Amino acid sequence: AQSVTQPDARVTVSEGASLQLRCKYSYSGTPYLFWYVQYPRQGLQLLLKYYSGDPVVQGVNGFEAEFSKSNSSFHLRKASVHWSDSAVYFCVLSGGNYKYVFGAGTRLKVIA
Amino acid sequence: GALVYQYPRRTICKSGTSMRMECQAVGFQATSVAWYRQSPQKTFELIALSTVNSAIKYEQNFTQEKFPISHPNLSFSSMTVLNAYLEDRGLYLCGARQGHSDYTFGSGTRLLVI
């Protein structure tokens, strides 16, 4: 079975602070992993993806994520958040059946 | 580039009536189309996966009788929510892909049931 766990439903950080959003996955094979962002009243936008190779992948708007096979994790990071980063972030796993399995999402609030 | 358009963007329907939503792929051939629902305060659940030349596969808790899907060509898909009730409200997302490429998602159709 495939599953994605985002343990933090809500995260609040101050503008300019660093950010880490956690993601753990469960899949016995080689995972394809994605982070998507959903801004208020909008659909999904792809931030970054990991297929293989360098475990640290760079995405848009200064986001990066690090894949760890040993920890079954794919945490999202940003060095300095901006108020416009406030949104819901979804970690997504694609296994061998090509289905996308979504985590529950983490709602990020950036405060002044 | 690859784009997916969904319409309507938002719609309201009366309880017990039906509502059809559409998904248009532009710039690529949508050999597979996935329909998801995001209920209020929840994550995205896969409703069904439609692949050209294959039967549409519905996930547990979703049926063809409730969510009939059409995928008549490589650029278009539609899904109808039949007899919509309060629990059917939410954001319906269409994702399309060509072959084994990444899915491209539309902006969704937001359904409100009154």
PDB file of C-alpha atoms in Angstrom:
ATOM      1  CA  ALA A   1       0.000   0.000   0.000  1.00  0.00           C
ATOM      2  CA  GLN A   2       1.057   3.544  -0.630  1.00  0.00           C
ATOM      3  CA  SER A   3       0.517   6.387   1.790  1.00  0.00           C
ATOM      4  CA  VAL A   4       1.743   9.867   2.567  1.00  0.00           C
ATOM      5  CA  THR A   5       1.805  11.452   5.999  1.00  0.00           C
ATOM      6  CA  GLN A   6       2.163  15.146   6.617  1.00  0.00           C
ATOM      7  CA  PRO A   7       2.308  15.284  10.407  1.00  0.00           C
ATOM      8  CA  ASP A   8       1.799  19.015  10.746  1.00  0.00           C
ATOM      9  CA  ALA A   9      -1.673  20.200   9.812  1.00  0.00           C
ATOM     10  CA  ARG A  10      -0.780  23.839  10.441  1.00  0.00           C
ATOM     11  CA  VAL A  11       2.507  25.694  10.582  1.00  0.00           C
ATOM     12  CA  THR A  12       2.976  29.360  11.442  1.00  0.00           C
ATOM     13  CA  VAL A  13       6.270  31.120  10.798  1.00  0.00           C
ATOM     14  CA  SER A  14       7.409  34.713  10.794  1.00  0.00           C
ATOM     15  CA  GLU A  15       8.252  36.401   7.541  1.00  0.00           C
ATOM     16  CA  GLY A  16      11.938  36.002   6.791  1.00  0.00           C
ATOM     17  CA  ALA A  17      12.303  32.889   8.923  1.00  0.00           C
ATOM     18  CA  SER A  18      13.281  29.513   7.576  1.00  0.00           C
ATOM     19  CA  LEU A  19      10.716  26.816   6.910  1.00  0.00           C
ATOM     20  CA  GLN A  20      10.532  23.050   6.906  1.00  0.00           C
ATOM     21  CA  LEU A  21       7.369  21.151   6.081  1.00  0.00           C
ATOM     22  CA  ARG A  22       7.562  17.468   6.839  1.00  0.00           C
ATOM     23  CA  CYS A  23       6.491  14.578   4.652  1.00  0.00           C
ATOM     24  CA  LYS A  24       6.832  10.850   5.261  1.00  0.00           C
ATOM     25  CA  TYR A  25       5.841   8.258   2.726  1.00  0.00           C
ATOM     26  CA  SER A  26       5.209   4.557   2.704  1.00  0.00           C
ATOM     27  CA  TYR A  27       6.002   2.615  -0.445  1.00  0.00           C
ATOM     28  CA  SER A  28       8.090  -0.482  -0.979  1.00  0.00           C
ATOM     29  CA  GLY A  29       9.273   0.430  -4.456  1.00  0.00           C
ATOM     30  CA  THR A  30      11.025   3.444  -5.925  1.00  0.00           C
ATOM     31  CA  PRO A  31       8.855   6.484  -5.257  1.00  0.00           C
ATOM     32  CA  TYR A  32       8.231   9.503  -7.373  1.00  0.00           C
ATOM     33  CA  LEU A  33       7.600  12.413  -5.017  1.00  0.00           C
ATOM     34  CA  PHE A  34       6.138  15.828  -5.542  1.00  0.00           C
ATOM     35  CA  TRP A  35       5.288  18.935  -3.589  1.00  0.00           C
ATOM     36  CA  TYR A  36       2.310  20.954  -4.752  1.00  0.00           C
ATOM     37  CA  VAL A  37       0.988  24.254  -3.414  1.00  0.00           C
ATOM     38  CA  GLN A  38      -2.633  25.358  -3.317  1.00  0.00           C
ATOM     39  CA  TYR A  39      -3.223  29.066  -2.910  1.00  0.00           C
ATOM     40  CA  PRO A  40      -6.591  30.234  -1.573  1.00  0.00           C
ATOM     41  CA  ARG A  41      -9.472  29.350  -3.887  1.00  0.00           C
ATOM     42  CA  GLN A  42      -7.128  27.979  -6.543  1.00  0.00           C
ATOM     43  CA  GLY A  43      -6.024  24.621  -7.930  1.00  0.00           C
ATOM     44  CA  LEU A  44      -2.673  22.962  -7.578  1.00  0.00           C
ATOM     45  CA  GLN A  45       0.685  24.255  -8.680  1.00  0.00           C
ATOM     46  CA  LEU A  46       3.778  22.064  -8.864  1.00  0.00           C
ATOM     47  CA  LEU A  47       6.661  23.269  -6.692  1.00  0.00           C
ATOM     48  CA  LEU A  48       9.170  20.504  -7.329  1.00  0.00           C
ATOM     49  CA  LYS A  49       9.564  16.796  -7.931  1.00  0.00           C
ATOM     50  CA  TYR A  50      11.995  13.991  -7.254  1.00  0.00           C
ATOM     51  CA  TYR A  51      12.554  10.988  -9.459  1.00  0.00           C
ATOM     52  CA  SER A  52      16.120   9.893  -8.837  1.00  0.00           C
ATOM     53  CA  GLY A  53      19.675  11.188  -8.510  1.00  0.00           C
ATOM     54  CA  ASP A  54      20.613  14.099  -6.260  1.00  0.00           C
ATOM     55  CA  PRO A  55      18.413  13.808  -3.184  1.00  0.00           C
ATOM     56  CA  VAL A  56      18.112  17.577  -2.906  1.00  0.00           C
ATOM     57  CA  VAL A  57      15.869  19.013  -5.571  1.00  0.00           C
ATOM     58  CA  GLN A  58      15.312  22.659  -6.295  1.00  0.00           C
ATOM     59  CA  GLY A  59      11.923  24.087  -7.084  1.00  0.00           C
ATOM     60  CA  VAL A  60      10.249  27.358  -7.828  1.00  0.00           C
ATOM     61  CA  ASN A  61      10.267  30.431  -5.580  1.00  0.00           C
ATOM     62  CA  GLY A  62      13.292  29.295  -3.578  1.00  0.00           C
ATOM     63  CA  PHE A  63      11.808  26.018  -2.360  1.00  0.00           C
ATOM     64  CA  GLU A  64      13.844  22.840  -2.157  1.00  0.00           C
ATOM     65  CA  ALA A  65      13.193  19.354  -0.841  1.00  0.00           C
ATOM     66  CA  GLU A  66      15.403  16.533   0.310  1.00  0.00           C
ATOM     67  CA  PHE A  67      14.648  12.895  -0.330  1.00  0.00           C
ATOM     68  CA  SER A  68      15.765  10.373   2.238  1.00  0.00           C
ATOM     69  CA  LYS A  69      15.263   6.702   1.446  1.00  0.00           C
ATOM     70  CA  SER A  70      16.422   5.603   4.878  1.00  0.00           C
ATOM     71  CA  ASN A  71      13.899   7.875   6.586  1.00  0.00           C
ATOM     72  CA  SER A  72      11.189   7.528   3.944  1.00  0.00           C
ATOM     73  CA  SER A  73      10.918  11.277   3.949  1.00  0.00           C
ATOM     74  CA  PHE A  74      10.708  14.142   1.513  1.00  0.00           C
ATOM     75  CA  HIS A  75      10.768  17.340   3.559  1.00  0.00           C
ATOM     76  CA  LEU A  76      10.228  20.731   1.952  1.00  0.00           C
ATOM     77  CA  ARG A  77      12.426  23.662   2.941  1.00  0.00           C
ATOM     78  CA  LYS A  78      12.781  27.339   2.274  1.00  0.00           C
ATOM     79  CA  ALA A  79      15.498  29.566   3.685  1.00  0.00           C
ATOM     80  CA  SER A  80      13.396  32.716   4.042  1.00  0.00           C
ATOM     81  CA  VAL A  81       9.616  32.767   3.727  1.00  0.00           C
ATOM     82  CA  HIS A  82       7.523  35.593   2.373  1.00  0.00           C
ATOM     83  CA  TRP A  83       3.952  36.458   3.310  1.00  0.00           C
ATOM     84  CA  SER A  84       2.875  35.333  -0.164  1.00  0.00           C
ATOM     85  CA  ASP A  85       3.972  31.785   0.684  1.00  0.00           C
ATOM     86  CA  SER A  86       0.891  31.401   2.874  1.00  0.00           C
ATOM     87  CA  ALA A  87      -0.983  28.488   1.326  1.00  0.00           C
ATOM     88  CA  VAL A  88      -1.650  24.789   1.703  1.00  0.00           C
ATOM     89  CA  TYR A  89       1.190  22.482   0.723  1.00  0.00           C
ATOM     90  CA  PHE A  90       0.648  18.906  -0.392  1.00  0.00           C
ATOM     91  CA  CYS A  91       3.207  16.137  -0.537  1.00  0.00           C
ATOM     92  CA  VAL A  92       2.325  13.620  -3.237  1.00  0.00           C
ATOM     93  CA  LEU A  93       3.585  10.107  -3.930  1.00  0.00           C
ATOM     94  CA  SER A  94       3.375   8.284  -7.211  1.00  0.00           C
ATOM     95  CA  GLY A  95       4.134   4.583  -7.069  1.00  0.00           C
ATOM     96  CA  GLY A  96       4.145   1.858  -9.662  1.00  0.00           C
ATOM     97  CA  ASN A  97       0.451   2.151 -10.476  1.00  0.00           C
ATOM     98  CA  TYR A  98       0.824   5.758 -11.629  1.00  0.00           C
ATOM     99  CA  LYS A  99      -1.779   6.995  -9.168  1.00  0.00           C
ATOM    100  CA  TYR A 100      -1.011  10.112  -7.236  1.00  0.00           C
ATOM    101  CA  VAL A 101      -1.525   9.698  -3.501  1.00  0.00           C
ATOM    102  CA  PHE A 102      -1.899  12.959  -1.626  1.00  0.00           C
ATOM    103  CA  GLY A 103      -0.937  13.756   1.926  1.00  0.00           C
ATOM    104  CA  ALA A 104      -3.437  15.577   4.111  1.00  0.00           C
ATOM    105  CA  GLY A 105      -1.752  18.899   3.442  1.00  0.00           C
ATOM    106  CA  THR A 106      -0.033  21.436   5.676  1.00  0.00           C
ATOM    107  CA  ARG A 107      -1.527  24.896   5.968  1.00  0.00           C
ATOM    108  CA  LEU A 108       1.263  27.457   6.166  1.00  0.00           C
ATOM    109  CA  LYS A 109       0.630  30.872   7.643  1.00  0.00           C
ATOM    110  CA  VAL A 110       3.332  33.490   7.366  1.00  0.00           C
ATOM    111  CA  ILE A 111       2.994  36.337   9.833  1.00  0.00           C
ATOM    112  CA  ALA A 112       4.656  39.727   9.900  1.00  0.00           C
TER     113      ALA A 112
ATOM    114  CA  GLY B   1       3.445  24.063 -22.717  1.00  0.00           C
ATOM    115  CA  ALA B   2       0.985  21.581 -21.289  1.00  0.00           C
ATOM    116  CA  LEU B   3      -2.143  23.134 -19.853  1.00  0.00           C
ATOM    117  CA  VAL B   4      -5.391  21.804 -18.444  1.00  0.00           C
ATOM    118  CA  TYR B   5      -8.517  23.910 -18.304  1.00  0.00           C
ATOM    119  CA  GLN B   6     -11.519  23.100 -16.219  1.00  0.00           C
ATOM    120  CA  TYR B   7     -14.952  24.661 -16.405  1.00  0.00           C
ATOM    121  CA  PRO B   8     -16.948  25.901 -14.880  1.00  0.00           C
ATOM    122  CA  ARG B   9     -14.642  27.348 -12.236  1.00  0.00           C
ATOM    123  CA  ARG B  10     -17.427  27.282  -9.698  1.00  0.00           C
ATOM    124  CA  THR B  11     -21.028  26.228  -9.713  1.00  0.00           C
ATOM    125  CA  ILE B  12     -24.007  25.931  -7.443  1.00  0.00           C
ATOM    126  CA  CYS B  13     -26.614  23.244  -7.781  1.00  0.00           C
ATOM    127  CA  LYS B  14     -29.707  22.362  -5.840  1.00  0.00           C
ATOM    128  CA  SER B  15     -29.662  19.263  -3.715  1.00  0.00           C
ATOM    129  CA  GLY B  16     -30.752  16.231  -5.745  1.00  0.00           C
ATOM    130  CA  THR B  17     -29.853  17.713  -9.108  1.00  0.00           C
ATOM    131  CA  SER B  18     -26.878  16.875 -11.296  1.00  0.00           C
ATOM    132  CA  MET B  19     -23.922  18.862 -12.448  1.00  0.00           C
ATOM    133  CA  ARG B  20     -21.486  18.263 -15.302  1.00  0.00           C
ATOM    134  CA  MET B  21     -17.913  19.515 -15.298  1.00  0.00           C
ATOM    135  CA  GLU B  22     -15.398  19.526 -18.103  1.00  0.00           C
ATOM    136  CA  CYS B  23     -11.663  19.163 -18.511  1.00  0.00           C
ATOM    137  CA  GLN B  24      -9.706  20.265 -21.566  1.00  0.00           C
ATOM    138  CA  ALA B  25      -6.065  19.382 -22.247  1.00  0.00           C
ATOM    139  CA  VAL B  26      -4.095  21.789 -24.417  1.00  0.00           C
ATOM    140  CA  GLY B  27      -0.639  21.221 -25.838  1.00  0.00           C
ATOM    141  CA  PHE B  28      -0.476  17.484 -25.264  1.00  0.00           C
ATOM    142  CA  GLN B  29      -2.467  14.319 -25.711  1.00  0.00           C
ATOM    143  CA  ALA B  30      -4.356  13.339 -22.580  1.00  0.00           C
ATOM    144  CA  THR B  31      -4.020   9.587 -22.730  1.00  0.00           C
ATOM    145  CA  SER B  32      -4.887   9.407 -19.019  1.00  0.00           C
ATOM    146  CA  VAL B  33      -7.222  11.610 -17.027  1.00  0.00           C
ATOM    147  CA  ALA B  34      -7.621  11.445 -13.272  1.00  0.00           C
ATOM    148  CA  TRP B  35     -10.505  13.048 -11.389  1.00  0.00           C
ATOM    149  CA  TYR B  36     -10.051  14.020  -7.743  1.00  0.00           C
ATOM    150  CA  ARG B  37     -12.305  15.523  -5.116  1.00  0.00           C
ATOM    151  CA  GLN B  38     -11.182  17.730  -2.260  1.00  0.00           C
ATOM    152  CA  SER B  39     -13.948  17.933   0.314  1.00  0.00           C
ATOM    153  CA  PRO B  40     -13.873  20.873   2.740  1.00  0.00           C
ATOM    154  CA  GLN B  41     -10.884  20.716   5.080  1.00  0.00           C
ATOM    155  CA  LYS B  42      -9.684  17.474   3.504  1.00  0.00           C
ATOM    156  CA  THR B  43      -7.067  16.280   1.050  1.00  0.00           C
ATOM    157  CA  PHE B  44      -7.553  15.154  -2.528  1.00  0.00           C
ATOM    158  CA  GLU B  45      -9.232  11.783  -3.034  1.00  0.00           C
ATOM    159  CA  LEU B  46      -8.959   9.978  -6.335  1.00  0.00           C
ATOM    160  CA  ILE B  47     -12.394   9.361  -7.805  1.00  0.00           C
ATOM    161  CA  ALA B  48     -11.416   7.529 -10.955  1.00  0.00           C
ATOM    162  CA  LEU B  49      -8.705   7.105 -13.527  1.00  0.00           C
ATOM    163  CA  SER B  50      -9.559   7.052 -17.216  1.00  0.00           C
ATOM    164  CA  THR B  51      -7.030   5.739 -19.727  1.00  0.00           C
ATOM    165  CA  VAL B  52      -7.687   5.675 -23.441  1.00  0.00           C
ATOM    166  CA  ASN B  53      -8.544   2.197 -24.686  1.00  0.00           C
ATOM    167  CA  SER B  54      -9.074   0.934 -21.148  1.00  0.00           C
ATOM    168  CA  ALA B  55     -12.035   0.770 -18.837  1.00  0.00           C
ATOM    169  CA  ILE B  56     -12.431   3.639 -16.386  1.00  0.00           C
ATOM    170  CA  LYS B  57     -11.284   2.547 -12.948  1.00  0.00           C
ATOM    171  CA  TYR B  58     -13.198   3.895  -9.983  1.00  0.00           C
ATOM    172  CA  GLU B  59     -11.765   4.011  -6.511  1.00  0.00           C
ATOM    173  CA  GLN B  60     -13.482   2.553  -3.488  1.00  0.00           C
ATOM    174  CA  ASN B  61     -16.362   4.775  -2.348  1.00  0.00           C
ATOM    175  CA  PHE B  62     -16.878   6.168  -5.836  1.00  0.00           C
ATOM    176  CA  THR B  63     -19.053   4.609  -8.534  1.00  0.00           C
ATOM    177  CA  GLN B  64     -19.865   5.099 -12.172  1.00  0.00           C
ATOM    178  CA  GLU B  65     -23.511   5.372 -11.226  1.00  0.00           C
ATOM    179  CA  LYS B  66     -22.771   8.444  -9.147  1.00  0.00           C
ATOM    180  CA  PHE B  67     -19.847   9.958 -11.075  1.00  0.00           C
ATOM    181  CA  PRO B  68     -20.124   8.970 -14.743  1.00  0.00           C
ATOM    182  CA  ILE B  69     -17.030   9.963 -16.714  1.00  0.00           C
ATOM    183  CA  SER B  70     -16.568  10.457 -20.428  1.00  0.00           C
ATOM    184  CA  HIS B  71     -13.166  10.512 -22.114  1.00  0.00           C
ATOM    185  CA  PRO B  72     -14.073  10.576 -25.820  1.00  0.00           C
ATOM    186  CA  ASN B  73     -10.778  11.846 -27.248  1.00  0.00           C
ATOM    187  CA  LEU B  74      -7.223  12.818 -26.345  1.00  0.00           C
ATOM    188  CA  SER B  75      -8.057  16.373 -25.345  1.00  0.00           C
ATOM    189  CA  PHE B  76     -11.320  16.223 -23.434  1.00  0.00           C
ATOM    190  CA  SER B  77     -12.969  14.578 -20.464  1.00  0.00           C
ATOM    191  CA  SER B  78     -16.113  15.284 -18.509  1.00  0.00           C
ATOM    192  CA  MET B  79     -17.550  14.064 -15.260  1.00  0.00           C
ATOM    193  CA  THR B  80     -21.061  14.423 -13.930  1.00  0.00           C
ATOM    194  CA  VAL B  81     -22.047  14.448 -10.283  1.00  0.00           C
ATOM    195  CA  LEU B  82     -25.485  12.833 -10.261  1.00  0.00           C
ATOM    196  CA  ASN B  83     -28.022  13.603  -7.550  1.00  0.00           C
ATOM    197  CA  ALA B  84     -25.649  15.913  -5.753  1.00  0.00           C
ATOM    198  CA  TYR B  85     -26.038  16.282  -2.007  1.00  0.00           C
ATOM    199  CA  LEU B  86     -24.262  18.248   0.663  1.00  0.00           C
ATOM    200  CA  GLU B  87     -21.485  15.672   1.042  1.00  0.00           C
ATOM    201  CA  ASP B  88     -20.603  16.106  -2.639  1.00  0.00           C
ATOM    202  CA  ARG B  89     -19.542  19.710  -2.238  1.00  0.00           C
ATOM    203  CA  GLY B  90     -15.903  20.549  -2.703  1.00  0.00           C
ATOM    204  CA  LEU B  91     -13.234  21.146  -5.320  1.00  0.00           C
ATOM    205  CA  TYR B  92     -13.152  18.690  -8.214  1.00  0.00           C
ATOM    206  CA  LEU B  93      -9.756  18.512  -9.831  1.00  0.00           C
ATOM    207  CA  CYS B  94      -8.857  17.083 -13.197  1.00  0.00           C
ATOM    208  CA  GLY B  95      -5.335  15.918 -13.912  1.00  0.00           C
ATOM    209  CA  ALA B  96      -4.196  14.772 -17.336  1.00  0.00           C
ATOM    210  CA  ARG B  97      -1.021  13.186 -18.653  1.00  0.00           C
ATOM    211  CA  GLN B  98       0.414  11.851 -21.868  1.00  0.00           C
ATOM    212  CA  GLY B  99       1.887   8.407 -21.497  1.00  0.00           C
ATOM    213  CA  HIS B 100       3.932   8.221 -18.320  1.00  0.00           C
ATOM    214  CA  SER B 101       4.620  11.918 -17.997  1.00  0.00           C
ATOM    215  CA  ASP B 102       3.737  13.917 -14.893  1.00  0.00           C
ATOM    216  CA  TYR B 103       0.134  14.914 -14.440  1.00  0.00           C
ATOM    217  CA  THR B 104      -0.840  18.459 -15.291  1.00  0.00           C
ATOM    218  CA  PHE B 105      -3.703  19.690 -13.138  1.00  0.00           C
ATOM    219  CA  GLY B 106      -6.425  22.161 -13.882  1.00  0.00           C
ATOM    220  CA  SER B 107      -7.605  24.813 -11.449  1.00  0.00           C
ATOM    221  CA  GLY B 108     -10.605  22.764 -10.451  1.00  0.00           C
ATOM    222  CA  THR B 109     -14.380  23.127 -10.426  1.00  0.00           C
ATOM    223  CA  ARG B 110     -15.746  24.192  -7.074  1.00  0.00           C
ATOM    224  CA  LEU B 111     -19.165  22.696  -6.404  1.00  0.00           C
ATOM    225  CA  LEU B 112     -21.541  24.129  -3.871  1.00  0.00           C
ATOM    226  CA  VAL B 113     -24.739  22.240  -3.128  1.00  0.00           C
ATOM    227  CA  ILE B 114     -27.687  24.084  -1.627  1.00  0.00           C
TER     228      ILE B 114
END
